[in-house]
Amino acid sequence: MDIKSKIKFLLIQAAKDKKTLTYGEVVKAVDTDKKVINYGRGPKASLFYKLLSDLSKESYSQNKILLSVLVINKQKKEPGKSFNRLAKELLNSENVYWKDELQKVYDFYSNNNKEKIIKPTKSSDVNQTETLILGVDAAWKKENPTGVALLKISNNNELSLVKFGRSFSEFLNEDPIDFLKAPNNELQSFDLFLEKTIDKFKDIKIIALDIPIWSSKIVSRRFADNEVNKYYGKKWASTHSPTEDRPGFLSVEYYKACEKFGFKYANSEFNKQRSFMEVYPHISIIEFLNLEKRLAYKVEKKNKYWKEENREVRNQKLFENLNMLRNYLSENIIDFEENIPLIKDKIHKKSYEDLLDGFVCALTCYFHYLGKTVSYGDETGKIWGIINNSSEK
């Protein structure tokens, strides 16, 4: 993750906690060795202040708030002169009261990060005239749980949470979700899951699946896999190689189930017809978060990510990255904040990761709905990603 993105997510978390940070605290948190930024004077300090200004310009353009108001001078207990100059320029006023601007940021990012057991939305609460999209982080082995997220697109293109589960069974149940325990994985058939889901939520338009899918068994790498690697290999986000055994016949099962219930394989941009598409969360996350390389958030790879660190530090770094992704999703999906807690040590880690991947799949659906996706592949299969700098062909 680049320095600017790190600063942004640090400030957002501070806003949710209704706290300010000193310039020194921000530098220490995102660039401990001061290799890129610093505070005070000099080129590194100038870059730091420019990044803060850029973040405020972006947040003001999008939400009419000045994000860098959260960063204050340690001695004066208020933002520096560069913030005041920028605020006067953006607000077009000589009278800027920084505490008023600070309160606006606090109000925008309400602090609802409480660990709790969640009651999922009931199917009866959904307006069936809305457009629904389904994200499925499909496990490559049937015995493993699959994270699922159902979102609703309103008439003005606002995105909100409808229902979610860390497995097919958990999604279909109306029982409270206990994030501290592994999910019930009794139902393992995608065909049966889709039948039951469509029976409750009839207006699903797009399904995004994180698994290689095709009408016949995939036994080796495809052109689509190699195309993704061409653009994202340098960002450490090469695709996994499908084989005859993994995912094996699951690729066909998912494909056939979607076709059975009236969905067409996505060969082109969304055309208002029911469709299903293959996605790859790593490349979507890179574009969502504007990362220089893939996010290190996979629970089972934490020992590989941070080989020299002890268990406590590995978990800390893993939680930071998972919460970074979680906070991005929270910013873009209404009702997400209240329903998905920040990850902590007691929370079941792997199923939490699977659930976030399900939401990433669904959010990629949303971008496809808006016409902001690009495909990699040919007539043997396509993987869809987000249009951005990395995906320019």
PDB file of N, CA and C in Angstrom, residues 12-81:
ATOM      1  N   ILE A  12      -9.107   7.965   8.719  1.00  0.00           N
ATOM      2  CA  ILE A  12     -10.500   7.512   8.795  1.00  0.00           C
ATOM      3  C   ILE A  12     -10.763   6.790  10.108  1.00  0.00           C
ATOM      4  N   GLN A  13      -9.812   5.945  10.521  1.00  0.00           N
ATOM      5  CA  GLN A  13      -9.984   5.241  11.787  1.00  0.00           C
ATOM      6  C   GLN A  13      -9.980   6.222  12.958  1.00  0.00           C
ATOM      7  N   ALA A  14      -9.120   7.235  12.902  1.00  0.00           N
ATOM      8  CA  ALA A  14      -9.096   8.256  13.950  1.00  0.00           C
ATOM      9  C   ALA A  14     -10.425   9.000  14.009  1.00  0.00           C
ATOM     10  N   ALA A  15     -10.990   9.296  12.836  1.00  0.00           N
ATOM     11  CA  ALA A  15     -12.278   9.987  12.787  1.00  0.00           C
ATOM     12  C   ALA A  15     -13.382   9.148  13.410  1.00  0.00           C
ATOM     13  N   LYS A  16     -13.371   7.851  13.127  1.00  0.00           N
ATOM     14  CA  LYS A  16     -14.384   6.967  13.703  1.00  0.00           C
ATOM     15  C   LYS A  16     -14.253   6.883  15.217  1.00  0.00           C
ATOM     16  N   ASP A  17     -13.021   6.998  15.700  1.00  0.00           N
ATOM     17  CA  ASP A  17     -12.777   6.970  17.148  1.00  0.00           C
ATOM     18  C   ASP A  17     -12.876   8.356  17.769  1.00  0.00           C
ATOM     19  N   LYS A  18     -13.176   9.361  16.945  1.00  0.00           N
ATOM     20  CA  LYS A  18     -13.292  10.754  17.384  1.00  0.00           C
ATOM     21  C   LYS A  18     -12.021  11.217  18.085  1.00  0.00           C
ATOM     22  N   LYS A  19     -10.900  11.014  17.385  1.00  0.00           N
ATOM     23  CA  LYS A  19      -9.602  11.412  17.915  1.00  0.00           C
ATOM     24  C   LYS A  19      -8.850  12.230  16.868  1.00  0.00           C
ATOM     25  N   THR A  20      -7.912  13.044  17.344  1.00  0.00           N
ATOM     26  CA  THR A  20      -6.978  13.716  16.453  1.00  0.00           C
ATOM     27  C   THR A  20      -5.612  13.039  16.577  1.00  0.00           C
ATOM     28  N   LEU A  21      -4.742  13.323  15.618  1.00  0.00           N
ATOM     29  CA  LEU A  21      -3.383  12.784  15.627  1.00  0.00           C
ATOM     30  C   LEU A  21      -2.398  13.919  15.389  1.00  0.00           C
ATOM     31  N   THR A  22      -1.242  13.846  16.013  1.00  0.00           N
ATOM     32  CA  THR A  22      -0.215  14.840  15.725  1.00  0.00           C
ATOM     33  C   THR A  22       0.501  14.467  14.431  1.00  0.00           C
ATOM     34  N   TYR A  23       1.193  15.433  13.865  1.00  0.00           N
ATOM     35  CA  TYR A  23       1.958  15.162  12.645  1.00  0.00           C
ATOM     36  C   TYR A  23       2.956  14.032  12.885  1.00  0.00           C
ATOM     37  N   GLY A  24       3.606  14.061  14.043  1.00  0.00           N
ATOM     38  CA  GLY A  24       4.575  13.023  14.373  1.00  0.00           C
ATOM     39  C   GLY A  24       3.950  11.654  14.500  1.00  0.00           C
ATOM     40  N   GLU A  25       2.750  11.588  15.064  1.00  0.00           N
ATOM     41  CA  GLU A  25       2.067  10.299  15.220  1.00  0.00           C
ATOM     42  C   GLU A  25       1.709   9.696  13.863  1.00  0.00           C
ATOM     43  N   VAL A  26       1.311  10.527  12.934  1.00  0.00           N
ATOM     44  CA  VAL A  26       0.965  10.024  11.599  1.00  0.00           C
ATOM     45  C   VAL A  26       2.205   9.472  10.903  1.00  0.00           C
ATOM     46  N   VAL A  27       3.290  10.232  10.940  1.00  0.00           N
ATOM     47  CA  VAL A  27       4.537   9.777  10.303  1.00  0.00           C
ATOM     48  C   VAL A  27       5.006   8.468  10.921  1.00  0.00           C
ATOM     49  N   LYS A  28       4.988   8.380  12.238  1.00  0.00           N
ATOM     50  CA  LYS A  28       5.441   7.169  12.927  1.00  0.00           C
ATOM     51  C   LYS A  28       4.584   5.968  12.558  1.00  0.00           C
ATOM     52  N   ALA A  29       3.293   6.177  12.376  1.00  0.00           N
ATOM     53  CA  ALA A  29       2.375   5.067  12.093  1.00  0.00           C
ATOM     54  C   ALA A  29       2.519   4.534  10.674  1.00  0.00           C
ATOM     55  N   VAL A  30       2.779   5.415   9.717  1.00  0.00           N
ATOM     56  CA  VAL A  30       2.772   4.972   8.312  1.00  0.00           C
ATOM     57  C   VAL A  30       4.166   4.849   7.694  1.00  0.00           C
ATOM     58  N   ASP A  31       5.161   5.490   8.304  1.00  0.00           N
ATOM     59  CA  ASP A  31       6.527   5.452   7.748  1.00  0.00           C
ATOM     60  C   ASP A  31       7.531   5.570   8.893  1.00  0.00           C
ATOM     61  N   THR A  32       7.614   4.508   9.689  1.00  0.00           N
ATOM     62  CA  THR A  32       8.393   4.517  10.929  1.00  0.00           C
ATOM     63  C   THR A  32       9.825   4.996  10.724  1.00  0.00           C
ATOM     64  N   ASP A  33      10.458   4.552   9.660  1.00  0.00           N
ATOM     65  CA  ASP A  33      11.865   4.897   9.407  1.00  0.00           C
ATOM     66  C   ASP A  33      12.037   6.215   8.651  1.00  0.00           C
ATOM     67  N   LYS A  34      10.922   6.877   8.368  1.00  0.00           N
ATOM     68  CA  LYS A  34      10.940   8.175   7.683  1.00  0.00           C
ATOM     69  C   LYS A  34      11.690   8.119   6.350  1.00  0.00           C
ATOM     70  N   LYS A  35      11.449   7.049   5.618  1.00  0.00           N
ATOM     71  CA  LYS A  35      12.107   6.888   4.326  1.00  0.00           C
ATOM     72  C   LYS A  35      11.463   7.751   3.243  1.00  0.00           C
ATOM     73  N   VAL A  36      10.157   8.030   3.412  1.00  0.00           N
ATOM     74  CA  VAL A  36       9.426   8.765   2.374  1.00  0.00           C
ATOM     75  C   VAL A  36       8.939  10.122   2.876  1.00  0.00           C
ATOM     76  N   ILE A  37       8.364  10.159   4.075  1.00  0.00           N
ATOM     77  CA  ILE A  37       7.803  11.408   4.599  1.00  0.00           C
ATOM     78  C   ILE A  37       8.381  11.730   5.971  1.00  0.00           C
ATOM     79  N   ASN A  38       8.231  13.002   6.356  1.00  0.00           N
ATOM     80  CA  ASN A  38       8.636  13.460   7.681  1.00  0.00           C
ATOM     81  C   ASN A  38       7.835  14.718   7.983  1.00  0.00           C
ATOM     82  N   TYR A  39       7.971  15.260   9.185  1.00  0.00           N
ATOM     83  CA  TYR A  39       7.314  16.520   9.510  1.00  0.00           C
ATOM     84  C   TYR A  39       8.392  17.543   9.861  1.00  0.00           C
ATOM     85  N   GLY A  40       8.009  18.804   9.916  1.00  0.00           N
ATOM     86  CA  GLY A  40       8.998  19.851  10.141  1.00  0.00           C
ATOM     87  C   GLY A  40       9.328  20.544   8.833  1.00  0.00           C
ATOM     88  N   ARG A  41      10.597  20.459   8.409  1.00  0.00           N
ATOM     89  CA  ARG A  41      11.028  21.085   7.163  1.00  0.00           C
ATOM     90  C   ARG A  41      11.772  20.082   6.293  1.00  0.00           C
ATOM     91  N   GLY A  42      11.933  20.452   5.015  1.00  0.00           N
ATOM     92  CA  GLY A  42      12.661  19.599   4.098  1.00  0.00           C
ATOM     93  C   GLY A  42      11.751  18.946   3.075  1.00  0.00           C
ATOM     94  N   PRO A  43      12.329  18.295   2.072  1.00  0.00           N
ATOM     95  CA  PRO A  43      11.547  17.670   0.987  1.00  0.00           C
ATOM     96  C   PRO A  43      10.553  16.623   1.479  1.00  0.00           C
ATOM     97  N   LYS A  44      10.954  15.811   2.451  1.00  0.00           N
ATOM     98  CA  LYS A  44      10.054  14.769   2.956  1.00  0.00           C
ATOM     99  C   LYS A  44       8.863  15.385   3.683  1.00  0.00           C
ATOM    100  N   ALA A  45       9.108  16.474   4.400  1.00  0.00           N
ATOM    101  CA  ALA A  45       8.011  17.171   5.076  1.00  0.00           C
ATOM    102  C   ALA A  45       7.073  17.811   4.052  1.00  0.00           C
ATOM    103  N   SER A  46       7.646  18.398   3.020  1.00  0.00           N
ATOM    104  CA  SER A  46       6.820  19.015   1.969  1.00  0.00           C
ATOM    105  C   SER A  46       5.914  17.983   1.309  1.00  0.00           C
ATOM    106  N   LEU A  47       6.467  16.793   1.061  1.00  0.00           N
ATOM    107  CA  LEU A  47       5.657  15.725   0.475  1.00  0.00           C
ATOM    108  C   LEU A  47       4.532  15.326   1.425  1.00  0.00           C
ATOM    109  N   PHE A  48       4.837  15.214   2.711  1.00  0.00           N
ATOM    110  CA  PHE A  48       3.831  14.851   3.715  1.00  0.00           C
ATOM    111  C   PHE A  48       2.683  15.855   3.707  1.00  0.00           C
ATOM    112  N   TYR A  49       3.000  17.141   3.727  1.00  0.00           N
ATOM    113  CA  TYR A  49       1.955  18.165   3.758  1.00  0.00           C
ATOM    114  C   TYR A  49       1.147  18.177   2.457  1.00  0.00           C
ATOM    115  N   LYS A  50       1.821  17.889   1.356  1.00  0.00           N
ATOM    116  CA  LYS A  50       1.104  17.815   0.078  1.00  0.00           C
ATOM    117  C   LYS A  50       0.115  16.651   0.079  1.00  0.00           C
ATOM    118  N   LEU A  51       0.526  15.506   0.622  1.00  0.00           N
ATOM    119  CA  LEU A  51      -0.373  14.350   0.687  1.00  0.00           C
ATOM    120  C   LEU A  51      -1.589  14.660   1.551  1.00  0.00           C
ATOM    121  N   LEU A  52      -1.372  15.355   2.662  1.00  0.00           N
ATOM    122  CA  LEU A  52      -2.500  15.748   3.516  1.00  0.00           C
ATOM    123  C   LEU A  52      -3.441  16.685   2.763  1.00  0.00           C
ATOM    124  N   SER A  53      -2.874  17.634   2.036  1.00  0.00           N
ATOM    125  CA  SER A  53      -3.703  18.559   1.249  1.00  0.00           C
ATOM    126  C   SER A  53      -4.491  17.817   0.175  1.00  0.00           C
ATOM    127  N   ASP A  54      -3.832  16.880  -0.493  1.00  0.00           N
ATOM    128  CA  ASP A  54      -4.511  16.096  -1.534  1.00  0.00           C
ATOM    129  C   ASP A  54      -5.677  15.306  -0.946  1.00  0.00           C
ATOM    130  N   LEU A  55      -5.474  14.730   0.237  1.00  0.00           N
ATOM    131  CA  LEU A  55      -6.546  13.959   0.879  1.00  0.00           C
ATOM    132  C   LEU A  55      -7.721  14.860   1.238  1.00  0.00           C
ATOM    133  N   SER A  56      -7.437  16.081   1.691  1.00  0.00           N
ATOM    134  CA  SER A  56      -8.525  17.009   2.011  1.00  0.00           C
ATOM    135  C   SER A  56      -9.262  17.456   0.753  1.00  0.00           C
ATOM    136  N   LYS A  57      -8.522  17.685  -0.325  1.00  0.00           N
ATOM    137  CA  LYS A  57      -9.173  18.070  -1.586  1.00  0.00           C
ATOM    138  C   LYS A  57     -10.106  16.962  -2.071  1.00  0.00           C
ATOM    139  N   GLU A  58      -9.635  15.723  -1.972  1.00  0.00           N
ATOM    140  CA  GLU A  58     -10.455  14.587  -2.404  1.00  0.00           C
ATOM    141  C   GLU A  58     -11.681  14.425  -1.511  1.00  0.00           C
ATOM    142  N   SER A  59     -11.481  14.487  -0.190  1.00  0.00           N
ATOM    143  CA  SER A  59     -12.606  14.284   0.730  1.00  0.00           C
ATOM    144  C   SER A  59     -13.613  15.425   0.626  1.00  0.00           C
ATOM    145  N   TYR A  60     -13.120  16.635   0.336  1.00  0.00           N
ATOM    146  CA  TYR A  60     -14.048  17.754   0.179  1.00  0.00           C
ATOM    147  C   TYR A  60     -14.852  17.611  -1.107  1.00  0.00           C
ATOM    148  N   SER A  61     -14.182  17.181  -2.163  1.00  0.00           N
ATOM    149  CA  SER A  61     -14.865  16.981  -3.441  1.00  0.00           C
ATOM    150  C   SER A  61     -15.940  15.905  -3.335  1.00  0.00           C
ATOM    151  N   GLN A  62     -15.647  14.840  -2.580  1.00  0.00           N
ATOM    152  CA  GLN A  62     -16.564  13.706  -2.489  1.00  0.00           C
ATOM    153  C   GLN A  62     -17.627  13.891  -1.412  1.00  0.00           C
ATOM    154  N   ASN A  63     -17.220  14.428  -0.243  1.00  0.00           N
ATOM    155  CA  ASN A  63     -18.123  14.417   0.920  1.00  0.00           C
ATOM    156  C   ASN A  63     -18.226  15.747   1.657  1.00  0.00           C
ATOM    157  N   LYS A  64     -17.608  16.806   1.128  1.00  0.00           N
ATOM    158  CA  LYS A  64     -17.641  18.133   1.751  1.00  0.00           C
ATOM    159  C   LYS A  64     -17.042  18.138   3.157  1.00  0.00           C
ATOM    160  N   ILE A  65     -16.011  17.340   3.361  1.00  0.00           N
ATOM    161  CA  ILE A  65     -15.278  17.347   4.625  1.00  0.00           C
ATOM    162  C   ILE A  65     -13.788  17.495   4.328  1.00  0.00           C
ATOM    163  N   LEU A  66     -13.036  17.975   5.319  1.00  0.00           N
ATOM    164  CA  LEU A  66     -11.596  18.179   5.176  1.00  0.00           C
ATOM    165  C   LEU A  66     -10.880  17.175   6.070  1.00  0.00           C
ATOM    166  N   LEU A  67     -10.434  16.084   5.484  1.00  0.00           N
ATOM    167  CA  LEU A  67      -9.903  14.966   6.262  1.00  0.00           C
ATOM    168  C   LEU A  67      -8.649  15.340   7.046  1.00  0.00           C
ATOM    169  N   SER A  68      -7.814  16.219   6.502  1.00  0.00           N
ATOM    170  CA  SER A  68      -6.553  16.537   7.179  1.00  0.00           C
ATOM    171  C   SER A  68      -6.726  17.415   8.409  1.00  0.00           C
ATOM    172  N   VAL A  69      -7.945  17.841   8.716  1.00  0.00           N
ATOM    173  CA  VAL A  69      -8.180  18.597   9.951  1.00  0.00           C
ATOM    174  C   VAL A  69      -7.895  17.741  11.184  1.00  0.00           C
ATOM    175  N   LEU A  70      -7.832  16.431  10.987  1.00  0.00           N
ATOM    176  CA  LEU A  70      -7.554  15.509  12.091  1.00  0.00           C
ATOM    177  C   LEU A  70      -6.101  15.554  12.539  1.00  0.00           C
ATOM    178  N   VAL A  71      -5.226  16.154  11.729  1.00  0.00           N
ATOM    179  CA  VAL A  71      -3.791  16.185  12.044  1.00  0.00           C
ATOM    180  C   VAL A  71      -3.436  17.548  12.632  1.00  0.00           C
ATOM    181  N   ILE A  72      -2.929  17.545  13.866  1.00  0.00           N
ATOM    182  CA  ILE A  72      -2.701  18.795  14.588  1.00  0.00           C
ATOM    183  C   ILE A  72      -1.245  18.940  15.026  1.00  0.00           C
ATOM    184  N   ASN A  73      -0.863  20.175  15.298  1.00  0.00           N
ATOM    185  CA  ASN A  73       0.450  20.483  15.858  1.00  0.00           C
ATOM    186  C   ASN A  73       0.475  20.086  17.336  1.00  0.00           C
ATOM    187  N   LYS A  74       1.528  19.397  17.745  1.00  0.00           N
ATOM    188  CA  LYS A  74       1.600  18.860  19.109  1.00  0.00           C
ATOM    189  C   LYS A  74       1.560  19.964  20.159  1.00  0.00           C
ATOM    190  N   GLN A  75       2.248  21.068  19.907  1.00  0.00           N
ATOM    191  CA  GLN A  75       2.303  22.148  20.897  1.00  0.00           C
ATOM    192  C   GLN A  75       1.042  23.023  20.862  1.00  0.00           C
ATOM    193  N   LYS A  76       0.625  23.415  19.651  1.00  0.00           N
ATOM    194  CA  LYS A  76      -0.503  24.341  19.528  1.00  0.00           C
ATOM    195  C   LYS A  76      -1.862  23.658  19.638  1.00  0.00           C
ATOM    196  N   LYS A  77      -1.876  22.328  19.494  1.00  0.00           N
ATOM    197  CA  LYS A  77      -3.125  21.559  19.590  1.00  0.00           C
ATOM    198  C   LYS A  77      -4.139  21.957  18.522  1.00  0.00           C
ATOM    199  N   GLU A  78      -3.659  22.329  17.355  1.00  0.00           N
ATOM    200  CA  GLU A  78      -4.542  22.666  16.242  1.00  0.00           C
ATOM    201  C   GLU A  78      -3.795  22.425  14.934  1.00  0.00           C
ATOM    202  N   PRO A  79      -4.518  22.340  13.808  1.00  0.00           N
ATOM    203  CA  PRO A  79      -3.852  22.111  12.521  1.00  0.00           C
ATOM    204  C   PRO A  79      -2.890  23.246  12.181  1.00  0.00           C
ATOM    205  N   GLY A  80      -1.941  22.962  11.299  1.00  0.00           N
ATOM    206  CA  GLY A  80      -0.938  23.948  10.921  1.00  0.00           C
ATOM    207  C   GLY A  80      -1.427  24.951   9.892  1.00  0.00           C
ATOM    208  N   LYS A  81      -0.522  25.842   9.496  1.00  0.00           N
ATOM    209  CA  LYS A  81      -0.862  26.922   8.575  1.00  0.00           C
ATOM    210  C   LYS A  81      -1.289  26.405   7.204  1.00  0.00           C
TER     211      LYS A  81
END
